XYZ file of C-alpha atoms in Angstrom:
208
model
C 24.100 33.969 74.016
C 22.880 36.474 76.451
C 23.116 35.407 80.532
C 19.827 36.373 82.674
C 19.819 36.651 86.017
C 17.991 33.557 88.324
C 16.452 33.781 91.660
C 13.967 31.883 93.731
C 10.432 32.213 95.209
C 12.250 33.691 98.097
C 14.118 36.071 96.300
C 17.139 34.673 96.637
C 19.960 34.290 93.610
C 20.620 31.356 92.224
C 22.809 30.267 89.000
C 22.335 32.135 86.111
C 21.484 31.394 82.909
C 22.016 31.330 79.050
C 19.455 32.365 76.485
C 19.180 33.106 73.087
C 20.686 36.545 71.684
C 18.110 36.044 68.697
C 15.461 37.081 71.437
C 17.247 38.934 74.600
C 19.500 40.844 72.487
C 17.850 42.661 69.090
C 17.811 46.488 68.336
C 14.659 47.811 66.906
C 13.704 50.694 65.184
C 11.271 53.103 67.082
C 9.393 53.167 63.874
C 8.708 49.619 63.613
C 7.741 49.683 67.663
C 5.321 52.576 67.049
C 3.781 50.637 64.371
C 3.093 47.770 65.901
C 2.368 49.564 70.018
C -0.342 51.410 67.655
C -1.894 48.730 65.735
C -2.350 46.480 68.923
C -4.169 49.096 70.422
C -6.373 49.645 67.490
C -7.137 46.383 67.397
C -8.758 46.430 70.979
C -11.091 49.043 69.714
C -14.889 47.602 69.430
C -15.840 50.208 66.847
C -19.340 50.148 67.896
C -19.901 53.572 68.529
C -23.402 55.139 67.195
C -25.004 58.503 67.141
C -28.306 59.021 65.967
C -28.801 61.292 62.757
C -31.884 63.652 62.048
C -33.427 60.843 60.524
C -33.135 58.193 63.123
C -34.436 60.367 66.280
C -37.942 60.101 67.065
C -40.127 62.787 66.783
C -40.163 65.429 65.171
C -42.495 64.869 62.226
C -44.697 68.038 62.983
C -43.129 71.561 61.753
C -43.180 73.141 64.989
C -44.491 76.650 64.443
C -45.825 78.371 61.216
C -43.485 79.777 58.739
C -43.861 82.924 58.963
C -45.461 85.649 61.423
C -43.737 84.501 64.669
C -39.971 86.407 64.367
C -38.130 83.568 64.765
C -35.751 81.617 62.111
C -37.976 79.469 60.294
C -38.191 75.427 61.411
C -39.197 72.627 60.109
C -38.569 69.848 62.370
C -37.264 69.847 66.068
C -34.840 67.627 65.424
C -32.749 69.594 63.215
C -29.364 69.367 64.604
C -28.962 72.594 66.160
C -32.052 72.219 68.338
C -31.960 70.679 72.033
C -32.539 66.896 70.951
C -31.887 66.846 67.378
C -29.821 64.869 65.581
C -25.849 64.452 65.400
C -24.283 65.723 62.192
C -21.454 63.560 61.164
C -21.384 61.801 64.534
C -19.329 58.357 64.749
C -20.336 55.139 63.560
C -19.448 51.482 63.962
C -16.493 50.823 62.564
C -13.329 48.509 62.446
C -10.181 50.039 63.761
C -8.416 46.814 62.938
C -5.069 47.274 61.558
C -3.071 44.339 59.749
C 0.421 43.493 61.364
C 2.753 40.763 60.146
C 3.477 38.101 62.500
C 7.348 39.564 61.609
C 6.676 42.398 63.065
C 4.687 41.464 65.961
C 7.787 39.111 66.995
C 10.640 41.552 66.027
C 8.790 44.015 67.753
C 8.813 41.759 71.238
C 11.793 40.991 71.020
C 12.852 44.396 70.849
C 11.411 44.964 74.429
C 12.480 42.049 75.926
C 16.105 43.052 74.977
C 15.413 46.138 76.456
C 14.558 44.987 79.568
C 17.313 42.766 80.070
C 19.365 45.725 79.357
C 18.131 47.605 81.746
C 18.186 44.644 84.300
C 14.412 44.462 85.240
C 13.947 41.274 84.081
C 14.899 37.751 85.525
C 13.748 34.636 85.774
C 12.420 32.336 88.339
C 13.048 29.302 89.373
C 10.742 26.679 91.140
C 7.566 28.504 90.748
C 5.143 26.003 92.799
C 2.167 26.478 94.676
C 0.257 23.048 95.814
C -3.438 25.467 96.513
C -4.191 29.534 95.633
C -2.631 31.560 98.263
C -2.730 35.530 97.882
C -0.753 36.230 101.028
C 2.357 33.314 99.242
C 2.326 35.024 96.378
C 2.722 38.496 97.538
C 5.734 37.457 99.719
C 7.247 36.094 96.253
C 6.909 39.087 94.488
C 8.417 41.055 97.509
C 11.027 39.519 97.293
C 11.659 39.449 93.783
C 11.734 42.957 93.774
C 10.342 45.140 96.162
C 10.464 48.884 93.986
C 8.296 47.273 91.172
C 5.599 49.435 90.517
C 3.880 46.993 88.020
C 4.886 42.955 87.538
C 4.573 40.694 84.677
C 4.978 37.247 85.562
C 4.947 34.958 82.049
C 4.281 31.414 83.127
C 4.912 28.470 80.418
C 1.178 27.118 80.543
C -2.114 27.941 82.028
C -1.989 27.545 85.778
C -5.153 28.460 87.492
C -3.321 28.052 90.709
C -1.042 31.092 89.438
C -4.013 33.054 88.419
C -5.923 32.356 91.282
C -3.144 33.522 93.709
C -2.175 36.635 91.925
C -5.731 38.252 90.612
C -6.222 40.271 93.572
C -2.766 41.962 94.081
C -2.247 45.231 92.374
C -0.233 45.882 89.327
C 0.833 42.401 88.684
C -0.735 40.562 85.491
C -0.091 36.860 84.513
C 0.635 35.566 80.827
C 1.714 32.579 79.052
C 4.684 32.304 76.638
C 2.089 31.877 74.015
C 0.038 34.874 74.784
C 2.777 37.318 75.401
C 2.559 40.543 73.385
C 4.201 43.857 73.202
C 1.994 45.846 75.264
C 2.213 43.292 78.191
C 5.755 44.539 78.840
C 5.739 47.691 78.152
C 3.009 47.812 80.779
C 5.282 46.561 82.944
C 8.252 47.714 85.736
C 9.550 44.218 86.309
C 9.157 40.986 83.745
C 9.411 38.114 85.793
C 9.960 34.658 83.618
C 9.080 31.002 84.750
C 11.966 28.763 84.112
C 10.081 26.246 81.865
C 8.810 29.503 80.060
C 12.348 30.463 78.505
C 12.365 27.710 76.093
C 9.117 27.710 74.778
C 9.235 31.249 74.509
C 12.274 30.949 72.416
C 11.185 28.802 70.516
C 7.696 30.811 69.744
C 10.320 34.032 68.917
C 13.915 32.947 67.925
């Protein structure tokens, strides 16, 4: 078992607690991080870049001065690709960057970081998150006094709380997530993983 620190909205420390070594305490390989930091990123990717071709720019059906007499190279279209509005050779396409990751990995992977973090002691988790109506100017205070040298936050709440969101979409660098939606990238991202109470068990049991 692996003990993580507890505070309070108002900062203030409270008894820890125990959580699973199986999630807060795994080693894993750079490789297998790389692998899986990558392929999440790739799988943002739209793919729907275009450029147009010769044969897909309009225009340029009339040869657009004689062959011969004139001293220039010889043309027969203006959209040949090295004139001023001419086609793109071997330009990008739409594509699919998607890259296939096991759900093994994917968890392994988070794990990985979330031991790190607790190693490093910039994560905690909070107790008695509650807010009755959305309230920037509440939430703010909280995360001040969770930790006032976090340069980005993640907060990871058990369920969808639009009172949560609400309150914390206009504050910089802090980002909201469930225990379900939780990925990699989320903490990396972040300086400072903040966990909801009720979110340590179903996050161990989504992981362990």
């Amino acid at each position: 078992m692996v003990t993580l620190r507890v505070v309070n909205m108002q900062g203030a420390e409270q008894a820890p607690i125990e959580a699973s070594s199986a999630v807060f305490d795994v080693e894993v390989s750079d490789t297998l991080l790389h692998d899986v930091v990558v392929g999440l990123q790739a799988n943002k990717r739209q793919g729907t870049h275009k450029t147009k071709t010769r044969g897909e720019v309009s225009g340029g059906g009339a040869k657009p001065f004689r062959q011969k007499g004139t001293g220039r190279a010889r043309r027969g279209s203006s959209r040949e690709p090295g004139l001023k509005g001419g086609g793109v050779v071997f330009g990008p396409v739409p594509r699919s960057y998607r890259t296939s990751l096991t759900v093994g990995m994917k968890r392994q992977a988070l794990c990985g970081v979330l031991s790190n973090r607790v190693k490093a002691e910039r994560l905690c988790v909070l107790s008695g998150l509650t807010f009755d109506a959305p309230k920037t100017k509440a939430f703010a205070d909280m995360v001040e006094a969770i930790d006032a040298d976090a340069r980005r936050t993640l907060f990871v709440v058990a369920e969808h709380n639009p009172v949560v969101l609400l309150s914390s979409r206009n504050i910089p660098n802090v980002a909201v997530r469930t225990a379900s939606d939780l990925n990699v990238l989320d903490v990396l991202n972040a300086t400072r993983i903040v966990l909801q109470q009720e979110a340590l068990p179903k996050l161990e049991e989504r992981l362990a």
